[in-house]
Short mmCIF file of C-alpha atoms and ligand atoms in Angstrom, two decimals:
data_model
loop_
_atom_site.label_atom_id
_atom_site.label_comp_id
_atom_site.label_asym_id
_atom_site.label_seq_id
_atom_site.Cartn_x
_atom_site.Cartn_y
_atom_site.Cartn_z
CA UNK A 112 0.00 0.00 0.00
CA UNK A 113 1.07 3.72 -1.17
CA UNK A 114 1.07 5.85 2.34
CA UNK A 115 0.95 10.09 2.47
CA UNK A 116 1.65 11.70 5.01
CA UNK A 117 1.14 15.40 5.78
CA UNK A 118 3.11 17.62 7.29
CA UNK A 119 7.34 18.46 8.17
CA UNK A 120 8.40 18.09 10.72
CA UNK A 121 10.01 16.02 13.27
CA UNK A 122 6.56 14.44 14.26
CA UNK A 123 6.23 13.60 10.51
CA UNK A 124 9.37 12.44 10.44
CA UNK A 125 8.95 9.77 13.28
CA UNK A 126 5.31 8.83 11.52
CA UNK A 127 7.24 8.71 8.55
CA UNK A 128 10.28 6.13 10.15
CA UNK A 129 7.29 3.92 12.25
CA UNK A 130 5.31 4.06 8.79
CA UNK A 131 8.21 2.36 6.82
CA UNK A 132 8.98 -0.27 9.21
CA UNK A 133 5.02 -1.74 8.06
CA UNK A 134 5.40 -4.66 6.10
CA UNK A 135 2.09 -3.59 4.38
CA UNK A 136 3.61 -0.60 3.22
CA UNK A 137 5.19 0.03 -0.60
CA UNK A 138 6.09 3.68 -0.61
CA UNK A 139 5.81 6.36 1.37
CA UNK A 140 5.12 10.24 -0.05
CA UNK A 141 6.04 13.08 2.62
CA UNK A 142 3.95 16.32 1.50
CA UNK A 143 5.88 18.75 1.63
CA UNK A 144 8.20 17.18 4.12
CA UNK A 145 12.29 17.93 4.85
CA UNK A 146 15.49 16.75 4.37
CA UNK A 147 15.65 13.97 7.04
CA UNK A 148 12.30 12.71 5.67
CA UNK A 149 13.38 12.39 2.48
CA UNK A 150 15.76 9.76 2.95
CA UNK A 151 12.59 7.49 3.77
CA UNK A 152 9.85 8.80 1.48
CA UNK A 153 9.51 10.73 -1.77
CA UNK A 154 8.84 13.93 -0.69
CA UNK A 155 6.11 16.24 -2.71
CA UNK A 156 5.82 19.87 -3.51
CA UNK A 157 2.77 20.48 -1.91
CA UNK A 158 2.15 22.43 1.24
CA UNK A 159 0.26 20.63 4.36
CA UNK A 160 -2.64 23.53 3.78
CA UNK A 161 -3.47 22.82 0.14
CA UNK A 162 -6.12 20.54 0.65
CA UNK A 163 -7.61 20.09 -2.98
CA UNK A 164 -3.65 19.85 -4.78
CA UNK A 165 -3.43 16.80 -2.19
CA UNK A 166 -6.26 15.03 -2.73
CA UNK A 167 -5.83 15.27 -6.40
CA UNK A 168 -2.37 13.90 -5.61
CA UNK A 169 -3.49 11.02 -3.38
CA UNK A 170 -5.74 10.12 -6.22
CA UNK A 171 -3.70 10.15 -8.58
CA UNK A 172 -0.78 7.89 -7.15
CA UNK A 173 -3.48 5.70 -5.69
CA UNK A 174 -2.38 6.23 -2.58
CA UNK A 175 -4.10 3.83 0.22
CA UNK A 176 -4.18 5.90 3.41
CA UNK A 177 -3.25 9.82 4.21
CA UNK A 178 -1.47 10.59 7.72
CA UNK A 179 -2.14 13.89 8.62
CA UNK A 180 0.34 15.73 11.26
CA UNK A 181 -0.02 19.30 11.60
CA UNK A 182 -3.76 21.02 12.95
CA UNK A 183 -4.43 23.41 9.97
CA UNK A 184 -5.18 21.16 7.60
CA UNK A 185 -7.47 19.14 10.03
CA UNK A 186 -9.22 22.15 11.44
CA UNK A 187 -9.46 23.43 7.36
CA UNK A 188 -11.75 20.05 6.47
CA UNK A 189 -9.13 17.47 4.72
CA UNK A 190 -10.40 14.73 6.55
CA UNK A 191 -13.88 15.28 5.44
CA UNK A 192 -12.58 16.31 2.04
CA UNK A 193 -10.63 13.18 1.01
CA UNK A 194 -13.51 11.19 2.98
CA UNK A 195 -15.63 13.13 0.03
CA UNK A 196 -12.98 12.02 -2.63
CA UNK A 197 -13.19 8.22 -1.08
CA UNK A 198 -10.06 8.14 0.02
CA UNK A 199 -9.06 7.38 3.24
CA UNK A 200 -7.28 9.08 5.47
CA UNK A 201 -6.34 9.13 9.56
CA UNK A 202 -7.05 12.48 11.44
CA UNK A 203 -9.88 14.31 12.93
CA UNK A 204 -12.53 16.09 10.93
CA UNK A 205 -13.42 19.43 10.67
CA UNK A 206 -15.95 19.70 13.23
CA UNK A 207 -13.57 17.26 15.51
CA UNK A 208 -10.41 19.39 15.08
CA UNK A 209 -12.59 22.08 16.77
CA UNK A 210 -11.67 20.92 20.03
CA UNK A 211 -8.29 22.28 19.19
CA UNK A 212 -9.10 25.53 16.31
CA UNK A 213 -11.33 27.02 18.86
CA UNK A 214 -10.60 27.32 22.61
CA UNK A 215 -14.06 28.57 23.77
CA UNK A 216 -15.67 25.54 22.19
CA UNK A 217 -13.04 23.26 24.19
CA UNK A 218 -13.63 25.07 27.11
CA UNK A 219 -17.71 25.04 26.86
CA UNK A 220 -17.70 21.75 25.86
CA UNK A 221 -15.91 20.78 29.06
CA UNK A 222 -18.08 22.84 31.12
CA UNK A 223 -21.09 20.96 29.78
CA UNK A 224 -19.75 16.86 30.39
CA UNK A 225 -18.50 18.02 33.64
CA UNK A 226 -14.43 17.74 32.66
CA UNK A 227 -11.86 19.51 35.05
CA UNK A 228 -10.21 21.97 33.11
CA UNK A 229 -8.99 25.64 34.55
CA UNK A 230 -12.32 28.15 35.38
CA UNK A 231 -13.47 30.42 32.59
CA UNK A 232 -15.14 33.27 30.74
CA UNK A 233 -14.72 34.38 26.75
CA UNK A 234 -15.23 37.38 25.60
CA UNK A 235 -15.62 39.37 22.18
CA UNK A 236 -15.46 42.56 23.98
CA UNK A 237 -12.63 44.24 25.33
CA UNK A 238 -14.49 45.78 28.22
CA UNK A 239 -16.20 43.26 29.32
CA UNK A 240 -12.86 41.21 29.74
CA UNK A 241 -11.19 44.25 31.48
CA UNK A 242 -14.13 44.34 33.94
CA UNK A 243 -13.95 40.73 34.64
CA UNK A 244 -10.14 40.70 34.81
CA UNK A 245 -10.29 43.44 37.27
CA UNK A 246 -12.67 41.59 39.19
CA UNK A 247 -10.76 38.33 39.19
CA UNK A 248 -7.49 39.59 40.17
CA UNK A 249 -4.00 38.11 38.64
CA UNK A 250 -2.77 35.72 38.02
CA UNK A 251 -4.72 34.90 34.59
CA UNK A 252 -3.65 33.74 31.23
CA UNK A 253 -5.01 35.31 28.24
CA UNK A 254 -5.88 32.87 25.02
CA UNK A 255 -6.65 33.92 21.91
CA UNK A 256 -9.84 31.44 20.91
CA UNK A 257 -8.45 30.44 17.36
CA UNK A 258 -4.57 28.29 16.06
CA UNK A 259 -1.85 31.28 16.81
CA UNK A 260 0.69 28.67 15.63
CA UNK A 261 1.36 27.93 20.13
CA UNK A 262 2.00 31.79 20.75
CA UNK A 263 -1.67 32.67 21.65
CA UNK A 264 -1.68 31.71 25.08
CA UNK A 265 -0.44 34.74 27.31
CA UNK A 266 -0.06 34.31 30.81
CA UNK A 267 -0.53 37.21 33.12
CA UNK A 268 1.09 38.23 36.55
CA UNK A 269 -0.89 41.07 37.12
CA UNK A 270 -4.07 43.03 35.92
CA UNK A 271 -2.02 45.30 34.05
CA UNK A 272 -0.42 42.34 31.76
CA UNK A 273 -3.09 40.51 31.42
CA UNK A 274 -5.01 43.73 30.18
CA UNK A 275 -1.87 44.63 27.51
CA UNK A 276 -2.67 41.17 26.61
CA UNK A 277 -6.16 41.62 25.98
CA UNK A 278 -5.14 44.65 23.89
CA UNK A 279 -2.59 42.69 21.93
CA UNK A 280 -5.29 40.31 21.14
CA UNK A 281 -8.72 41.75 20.51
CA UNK A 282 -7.66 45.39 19.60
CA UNK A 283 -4.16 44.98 17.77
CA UNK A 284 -5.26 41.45 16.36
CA UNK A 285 -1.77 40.28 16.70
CA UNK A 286 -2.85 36.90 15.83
CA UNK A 287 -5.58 37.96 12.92
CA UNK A 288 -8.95 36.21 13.32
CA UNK A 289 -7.89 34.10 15.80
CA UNK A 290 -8.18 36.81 18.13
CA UNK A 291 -12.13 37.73 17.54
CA UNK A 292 -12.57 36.15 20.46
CA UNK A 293 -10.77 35.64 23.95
CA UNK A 294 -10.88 32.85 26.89
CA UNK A 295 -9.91 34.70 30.12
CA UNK A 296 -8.50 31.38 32.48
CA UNK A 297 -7.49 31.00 36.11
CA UNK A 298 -3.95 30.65 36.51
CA UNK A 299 -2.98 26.61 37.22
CA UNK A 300 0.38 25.51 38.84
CA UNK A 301 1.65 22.06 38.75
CA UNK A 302 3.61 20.15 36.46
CA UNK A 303 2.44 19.27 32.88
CA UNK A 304 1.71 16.04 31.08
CA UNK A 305 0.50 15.19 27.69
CA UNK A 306 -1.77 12.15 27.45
CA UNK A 307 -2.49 11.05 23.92
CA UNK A 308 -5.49 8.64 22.93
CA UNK A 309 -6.10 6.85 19.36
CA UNK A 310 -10.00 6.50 19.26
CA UNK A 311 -12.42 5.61 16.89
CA UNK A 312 -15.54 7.96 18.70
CA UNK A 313 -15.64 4.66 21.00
CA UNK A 314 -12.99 2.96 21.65
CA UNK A 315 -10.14 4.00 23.69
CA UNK A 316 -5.88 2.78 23.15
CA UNK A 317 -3.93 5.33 25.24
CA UNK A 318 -0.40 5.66 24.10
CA UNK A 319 1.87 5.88 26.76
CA UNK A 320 2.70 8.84 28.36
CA UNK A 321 4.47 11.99 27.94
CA UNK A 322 6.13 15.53 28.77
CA UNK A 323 6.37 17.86 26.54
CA UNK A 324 9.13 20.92 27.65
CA UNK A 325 7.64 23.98 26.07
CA UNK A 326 10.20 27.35 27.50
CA UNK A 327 13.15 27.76 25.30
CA UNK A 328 15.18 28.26 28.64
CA UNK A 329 16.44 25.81 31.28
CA UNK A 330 14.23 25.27 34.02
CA UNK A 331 11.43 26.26 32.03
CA UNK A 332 12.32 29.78 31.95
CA UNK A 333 12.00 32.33 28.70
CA UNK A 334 9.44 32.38 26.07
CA UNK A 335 7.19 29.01 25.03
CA UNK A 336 8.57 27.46 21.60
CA UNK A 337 6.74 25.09 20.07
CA UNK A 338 8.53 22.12 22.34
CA UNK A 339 11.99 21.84 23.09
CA UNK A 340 12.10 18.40 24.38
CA UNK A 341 9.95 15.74 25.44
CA UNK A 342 10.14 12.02 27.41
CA UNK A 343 7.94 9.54 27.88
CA UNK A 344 6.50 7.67 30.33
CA UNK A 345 5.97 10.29 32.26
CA UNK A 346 6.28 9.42 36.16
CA UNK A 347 4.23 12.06 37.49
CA UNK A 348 1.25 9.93 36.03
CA UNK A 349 0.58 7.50 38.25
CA UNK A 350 -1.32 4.24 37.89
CA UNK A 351 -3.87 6.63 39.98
CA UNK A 352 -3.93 9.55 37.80
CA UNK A 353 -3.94 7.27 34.60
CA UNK A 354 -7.06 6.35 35.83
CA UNK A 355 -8.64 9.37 36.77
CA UNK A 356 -7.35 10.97 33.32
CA UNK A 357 -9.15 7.86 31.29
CA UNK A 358 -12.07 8.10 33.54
CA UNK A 359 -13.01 11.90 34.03
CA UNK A 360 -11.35 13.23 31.07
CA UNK A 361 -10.74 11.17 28.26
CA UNK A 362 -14.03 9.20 28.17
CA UNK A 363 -16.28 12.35 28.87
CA UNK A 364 -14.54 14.01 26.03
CA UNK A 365 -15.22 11.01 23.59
CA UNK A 366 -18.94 10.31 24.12
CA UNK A 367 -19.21 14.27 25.07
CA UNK A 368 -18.57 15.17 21.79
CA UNK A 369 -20.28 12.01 19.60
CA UNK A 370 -22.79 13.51 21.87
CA UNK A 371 -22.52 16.92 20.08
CA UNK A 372 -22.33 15.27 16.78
CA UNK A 373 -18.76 15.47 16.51
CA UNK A 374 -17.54 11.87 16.41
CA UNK A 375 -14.13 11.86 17.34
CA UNK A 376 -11.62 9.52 15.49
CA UNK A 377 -8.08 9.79 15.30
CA UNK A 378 -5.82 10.99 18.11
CA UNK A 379 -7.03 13.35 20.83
CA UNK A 380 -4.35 15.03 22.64
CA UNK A 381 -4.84 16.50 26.04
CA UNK A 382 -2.20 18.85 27.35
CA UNK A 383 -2.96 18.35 31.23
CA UNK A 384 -1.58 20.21 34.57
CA UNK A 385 -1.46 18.07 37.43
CA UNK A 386 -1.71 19.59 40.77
CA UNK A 387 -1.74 17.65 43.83
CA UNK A 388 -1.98 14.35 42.08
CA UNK A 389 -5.04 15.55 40.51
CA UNK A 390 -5.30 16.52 36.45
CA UNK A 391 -6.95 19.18 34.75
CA UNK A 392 -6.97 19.89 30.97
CA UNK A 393 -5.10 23.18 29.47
CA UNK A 394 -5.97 22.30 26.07
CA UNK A 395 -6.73 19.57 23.69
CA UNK A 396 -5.27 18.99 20.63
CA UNK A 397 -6.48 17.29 17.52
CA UNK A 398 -3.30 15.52 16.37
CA UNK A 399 -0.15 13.89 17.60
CA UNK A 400 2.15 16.10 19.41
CA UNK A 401 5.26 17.49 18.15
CA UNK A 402 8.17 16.34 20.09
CA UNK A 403 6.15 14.07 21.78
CA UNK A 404 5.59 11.50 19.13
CA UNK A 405 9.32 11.20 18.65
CA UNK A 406 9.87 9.39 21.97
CA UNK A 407 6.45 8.10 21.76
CA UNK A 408 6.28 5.82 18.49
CA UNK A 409 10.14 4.69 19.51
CA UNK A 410 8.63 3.01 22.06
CA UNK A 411 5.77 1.44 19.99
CA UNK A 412 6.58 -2.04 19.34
CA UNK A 413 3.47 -3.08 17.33
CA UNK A 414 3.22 -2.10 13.24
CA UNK A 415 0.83 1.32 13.18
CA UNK A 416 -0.32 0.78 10.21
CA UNK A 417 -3.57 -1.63 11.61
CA UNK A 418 -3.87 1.01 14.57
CA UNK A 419 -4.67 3.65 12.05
CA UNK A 420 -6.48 1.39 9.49
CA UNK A 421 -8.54 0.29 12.69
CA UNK A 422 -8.95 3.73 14.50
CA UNK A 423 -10.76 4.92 10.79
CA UNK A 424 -12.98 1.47 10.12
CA UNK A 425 -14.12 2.06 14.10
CA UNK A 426 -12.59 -1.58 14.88
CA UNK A 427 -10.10 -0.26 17.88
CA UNK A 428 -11.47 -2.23 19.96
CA UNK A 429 -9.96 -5.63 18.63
CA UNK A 430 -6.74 -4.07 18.84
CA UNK A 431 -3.91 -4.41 21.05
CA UNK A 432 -0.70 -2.07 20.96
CA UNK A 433 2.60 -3.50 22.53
CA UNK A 434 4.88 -0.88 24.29
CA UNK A 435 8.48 -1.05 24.75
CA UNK A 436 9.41 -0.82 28.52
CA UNK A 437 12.42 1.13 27.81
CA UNK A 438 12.35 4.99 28.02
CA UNK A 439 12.51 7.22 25.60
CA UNK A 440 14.01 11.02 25.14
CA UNK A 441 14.42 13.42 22.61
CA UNK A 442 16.29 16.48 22.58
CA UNK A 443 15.50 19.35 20.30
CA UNK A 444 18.47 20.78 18.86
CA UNK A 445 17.27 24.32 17.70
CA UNK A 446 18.92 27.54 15.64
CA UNK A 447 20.04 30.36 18.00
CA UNK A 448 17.31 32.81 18.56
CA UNK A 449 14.37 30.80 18.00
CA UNK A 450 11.36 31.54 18.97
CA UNK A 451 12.42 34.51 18.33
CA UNK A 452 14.16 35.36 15.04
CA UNK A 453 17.08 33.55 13.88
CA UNK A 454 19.63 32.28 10.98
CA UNK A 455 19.66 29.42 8.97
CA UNK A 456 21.31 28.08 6.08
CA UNK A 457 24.15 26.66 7.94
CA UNK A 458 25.26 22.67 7.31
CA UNK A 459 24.96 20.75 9.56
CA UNK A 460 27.92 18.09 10.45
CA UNK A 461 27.92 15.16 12.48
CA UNK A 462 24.42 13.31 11.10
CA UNK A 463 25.91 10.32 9.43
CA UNK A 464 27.60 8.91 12.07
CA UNK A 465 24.66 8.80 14.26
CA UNK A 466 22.81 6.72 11.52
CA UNK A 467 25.21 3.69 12.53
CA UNK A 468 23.72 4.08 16.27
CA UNK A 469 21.42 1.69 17.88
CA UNK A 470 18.45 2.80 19.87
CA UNK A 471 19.30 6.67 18.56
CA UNK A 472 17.21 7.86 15.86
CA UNK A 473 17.62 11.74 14.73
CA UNK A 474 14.20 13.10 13.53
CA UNK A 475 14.49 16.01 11.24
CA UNK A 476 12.00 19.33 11.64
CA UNK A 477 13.38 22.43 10.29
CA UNK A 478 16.64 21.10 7.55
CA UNK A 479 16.49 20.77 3.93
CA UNK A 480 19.20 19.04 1.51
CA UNK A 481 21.49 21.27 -0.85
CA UNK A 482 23.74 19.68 -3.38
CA UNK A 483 24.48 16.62 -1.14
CA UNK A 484 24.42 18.70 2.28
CA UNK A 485 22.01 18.60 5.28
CA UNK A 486 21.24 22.15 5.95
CA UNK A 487 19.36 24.08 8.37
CA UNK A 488 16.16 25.49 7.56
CA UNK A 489 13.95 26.61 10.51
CA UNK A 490 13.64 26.89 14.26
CA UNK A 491 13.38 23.39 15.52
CA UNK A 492 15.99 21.76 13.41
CA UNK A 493 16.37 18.26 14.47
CA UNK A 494 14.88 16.13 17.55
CA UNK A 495 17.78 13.31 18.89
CA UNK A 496 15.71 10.54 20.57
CA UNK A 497 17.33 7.88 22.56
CA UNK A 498 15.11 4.61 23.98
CA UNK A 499 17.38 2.96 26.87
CA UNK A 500 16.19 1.31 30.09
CA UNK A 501 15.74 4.03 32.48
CA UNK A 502 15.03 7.73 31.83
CA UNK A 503 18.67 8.39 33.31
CA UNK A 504 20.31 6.49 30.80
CA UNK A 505 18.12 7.80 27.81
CA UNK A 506 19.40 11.02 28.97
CA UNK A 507 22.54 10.08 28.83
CA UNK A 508 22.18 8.52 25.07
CA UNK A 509 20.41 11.33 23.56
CA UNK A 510 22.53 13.83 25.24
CA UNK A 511 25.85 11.96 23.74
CA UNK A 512 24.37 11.77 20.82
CA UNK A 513 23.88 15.39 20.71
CA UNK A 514 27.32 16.09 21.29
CA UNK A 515 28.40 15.14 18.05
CA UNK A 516 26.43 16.71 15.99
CA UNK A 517 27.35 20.80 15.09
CA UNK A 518 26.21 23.59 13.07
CA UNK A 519 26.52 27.69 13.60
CA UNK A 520 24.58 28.87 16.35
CA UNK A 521 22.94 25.35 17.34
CA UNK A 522 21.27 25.40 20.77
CA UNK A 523 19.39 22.88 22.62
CA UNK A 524 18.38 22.73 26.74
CA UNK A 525 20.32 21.14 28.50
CA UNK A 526 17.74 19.63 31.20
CA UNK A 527 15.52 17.54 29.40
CA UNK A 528 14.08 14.95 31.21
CA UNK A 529 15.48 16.36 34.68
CA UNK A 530 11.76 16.38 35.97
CA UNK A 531 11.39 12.83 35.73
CA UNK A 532 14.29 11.94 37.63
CA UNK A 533 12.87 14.36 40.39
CA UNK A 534 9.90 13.02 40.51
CA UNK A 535 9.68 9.88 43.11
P1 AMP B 5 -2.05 25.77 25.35
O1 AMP B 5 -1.66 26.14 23.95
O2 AMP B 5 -3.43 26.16 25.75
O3 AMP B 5 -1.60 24.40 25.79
O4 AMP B 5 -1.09 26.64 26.24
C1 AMP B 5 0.29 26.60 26.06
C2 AMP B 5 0.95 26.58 27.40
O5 AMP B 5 0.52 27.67 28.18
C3 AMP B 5 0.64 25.34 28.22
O6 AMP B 5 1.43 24.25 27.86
C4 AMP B 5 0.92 25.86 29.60
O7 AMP B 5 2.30 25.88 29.85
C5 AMP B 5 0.45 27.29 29.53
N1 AMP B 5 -0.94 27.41 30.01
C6 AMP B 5 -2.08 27.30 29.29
N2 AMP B 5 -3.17 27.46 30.06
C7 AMP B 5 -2.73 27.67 31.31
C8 AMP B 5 -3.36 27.90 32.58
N3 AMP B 5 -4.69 27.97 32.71
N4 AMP B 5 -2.57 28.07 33.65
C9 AMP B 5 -1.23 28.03 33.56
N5 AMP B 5 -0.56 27.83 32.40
C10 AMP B 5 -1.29 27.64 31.29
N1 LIG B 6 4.09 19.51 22.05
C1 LIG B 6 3.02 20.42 22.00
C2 LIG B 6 2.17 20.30 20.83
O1 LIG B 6 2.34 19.43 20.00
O2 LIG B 6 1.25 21.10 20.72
#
C-alpha cells in the first residue's frame, strides 16, 4: 500500500520512520516534508494547507491511506474532504479538530460533560474582559480562541499584563482572526503532562505517556517554543492519575462530543496540569504532538499501520498495541534565537555517524538538503531521541548523541528529562 503523510516536521518524520517499518507498506510520499524525511519517502511539492492539490495527488498515485500531522489542515476540512474524494485518510474532521481551532468551544464543551479543566469566561469585547479581569485579580492567562501557531496563550502576573494582553489580542489582532474572540483562564500551577489517545468515537488505546518541555530556557524559563524536548512515560502519572485521566477526562470528552455530533476519530491530545496528584486539561489537541511523538512511536513495538487502518474502520477495539518498557528522550536541537528570530542556512555536520547508532534515531523538523548537504532550515531543526532502560540512561544517550552533531549557532536545553528523575 502507497502511504501520504502530511506535514514536516520532526513528528512527521517519526510517523514517517514507524510508517516504513510496516510490512504492508510500498512507498511512502512526505507532503511537503524535509530533508531527514526524504531519505525514507519521496517527498512532494505540496504544502500541508493545500487541501484540494493533495487530494488530487493522493488520487492520482493511488495512494491507500493519508497521515495527517499538523492542525491546519485538520481544522481546514481534509479529513472530510478526502472522505468526500473516497479516500481514506487518519485524522480528525473538521468539526472534531474544533476541540483544538477554537478554545471557547473546548472550554464550553468541558463545562457541559462536567471535565476539570482551569475556570473560565470568553469574551468578544474588550471591556467586558477588562471588567472581569479586574474583578478576578492576577494571576490569569489570556488565550486567543483560534490556532496562533502555540504563541496565543499569554499568561498574566498582574491586571495590568493581562489587560496589555487583551489589547494585543482583541484590539491589535496580533494573531488575525484568531483573536475575535478571547478565553480569560485562572492561573494553574503544577507540572504538565500530555496524554495522547487513538479513538475511533468509541474505543479508547492510550499511548503511553508523555512531557512535553515547552520554555526555550532551562528550568522552564524564557518564552514558550513550540517544544523543546519531550520524554515519555511520564512518572508524574501514576497508575492513579492514569485512571482518573481515562475516567473523568478522556471518556467524557469522547462520548461528550459524539454527543454533540462530533464523532471523534483519530488521536485526541490532552495537554494536562497536574496539581496535587489531581489533572486538569489546558488544552486539547487534535493531532499527535510534536516532540512528543518522537519518543512516543520509539517506544511502539506493534506495526501502526492496523492502529490507524482500525482507529478509521471504528474496529479499535480488537486491537492491542505493545509498548516497549524502555524509556525514551528526545532532545530538540534548535537555531540560536528561536522563537524569536534567527539564521539558517548553515550545514549541519555530524548526522551520518549517528545513523550507525542503535536505539538513537535523529528526527528532522526544520533542515532541507542542498547539493548533497544537510542544511538548516527553521527553528526546531532536528529532535535526537534515545530509547534505553531508564530515563537516566536515555538522557545520557540522547545527550551523547547530541554532542556530536554541530552547526553555527545550534542550541538545545540542557535539562531535558530532569523532571522525571525528580519526581519519586
Ligand atoms: P495551550 O496552547 O493552551 O496548551 O497553552 C500553552 C501553554 O501555556 C501550556 O502548555 C501551559 O504551559 C500554559 N498554560 C495554558 N493554560 C494555562 C493555565 N490555565 N494556567 C497556567 N498555564 C497555562
Ligand atoms: N508539544 C506540544 C504540541 O504538539 O502542541
Amino acid at each position: 500500500m502507497k502511504i501520504l503523510v502530511v506535514g514536516s516536521g520532526g513528528r512527521e518524520h517519526a510517523l514517517v520512520w514507524k510508517i516504513n517499518q510496516s510490512p504492508s507498506v510500498s512507498k511512502i510520499y512526505c507532503a511537503p516534508g524535509n530533508g531527514g524525511i526524504s531519505r525514507l519517502a519521496e517527498c512532494v511539492d505540496i504544502q500541508a494547507t493545500d487541501v484540494h492539490s493533495l487530494s488530487k495527488f493522493a488520487k492520482q498515485e493511488r495512494v491507500g491511506l493519508t497521515v495527517v500531522g499538523p492542525e491546519v489542515p485538520l481544522t481546514m476540512g481534509m479529513v472530510d474532504e478526502f472522505e468526500k474524494e473516497g479516500l481514506r485518510i487518519f485524522g480528525a474532521g473538521k468539526k472534531s479538530a474544533e476541540i483544538e481551532g477554537s478554545k471557547s468551544f473546548a472550554k464550553d464543551l468541558m463545562r457541559k460533560y462536567g471535565i476539570p479543566t482551569a475556570e473560565y469566561r470568553t469574551f468578544i469585547s474588550r471591556d467586558e474582559a477588562a471588567g472581569y479581569i479586574r474583578e478576578k485579580g492576577a494571576p490569569l492567562v489570556i488565550k486567543a480562541d483560534g490556532l496562533a501557531a502555540g504563541k496565543g496563550v499569554i499568561p498574566a502576573k498582574n491586571i495590568e499584563e493581562a489587560l496589555d494582553a487583551v489589547d494585543l489580542i482583541i484590539v491589535k489582532k496580533a494573531f488575525g482572526e484568531a483573536g475575535n474572540k478571547i478565553v480569560v483562564e485562572e492561573f494553574l500551577t503544577g507540572e504538565e503532562a500530555s496524554f495522547l489517545v487513538f479513538t475511533d468515537g468509541e474505543s479508547v488505546i492510550p499511548l503511553p505517556t508523555s512531557q512535553d518541555h515547552k520554555p526555550i530556557f532551562d528550568e522552564d524559563k524564557g518564552p514558550n517554543t513550540g517544544g523543546m524536548g519531550a520524554y515519555s512515560p511520564a512518572p508524574i502519572v501514576t497508575e492513579d492519575l492514569h485512571r482518573q485521566i481515562m475516567k473523568e477526562i478522556i471518556q467524557p470528552t469522547i462520548s461528550g462530543m459524539a454527543a454533540e455530533g462530533r464523532k471523534y476519530k483519530g488521536v485526541l491530545y490532552a495537554g494536562l496540569m497536574i496539581t496535587d496528584g489531581k489533572a486538569k486539561v489546558l488544552e486539547f489537541n487534535a493531532r499527535f504532538g510534536d516532540p512528543e511523538t518522537q519518543p512516543l512511536l520509539m517506544r511502539m513495538k506493534s506495526d501502526i499501520i492496523p492502529v490507524l487502518e482500525a482507529t478509521i474502520d471504528g474496529n479499535l477495539s480488537q486491537i492491542k498495541v505493545e509498548w516497549d518498557e524502555r524509556a525514551a528522550v528526545c532532545v530538540v536541537m534548535a537555531s540560536e534565537g528561536y522563537p524569536g528570530s534567527y539564521q539558517k542556512g548553515f550545514e549541519i555536520y555530524g548526522l551520518e555517524e549517528t545513523l550507525k547508532m542503535p536505539n538513537v534515531e535523529v528526527f528532522h523538523s526544520g533542515t532541507v538538503i542542498k547539493d548533497g548537504k544537510i542544511i538548516s532550515s527553521g527553528g526546531r531543526v532536528l529532535g535526537v531521541t534515545a530509547l534505553e532502560h531508564g530515563i537516566k540512561d536515555a538522557i545520557g544517550l540522547a545527550y551523547r548523541t547530541v554532542k556530536d552533531i554541530h552547526w553555527e549557532g545550534v542550541y538545545y536545553r540542557q535539562d531535558i528529562g530532569r523532571k522525571a528523575l525528580n519526581c519519586k
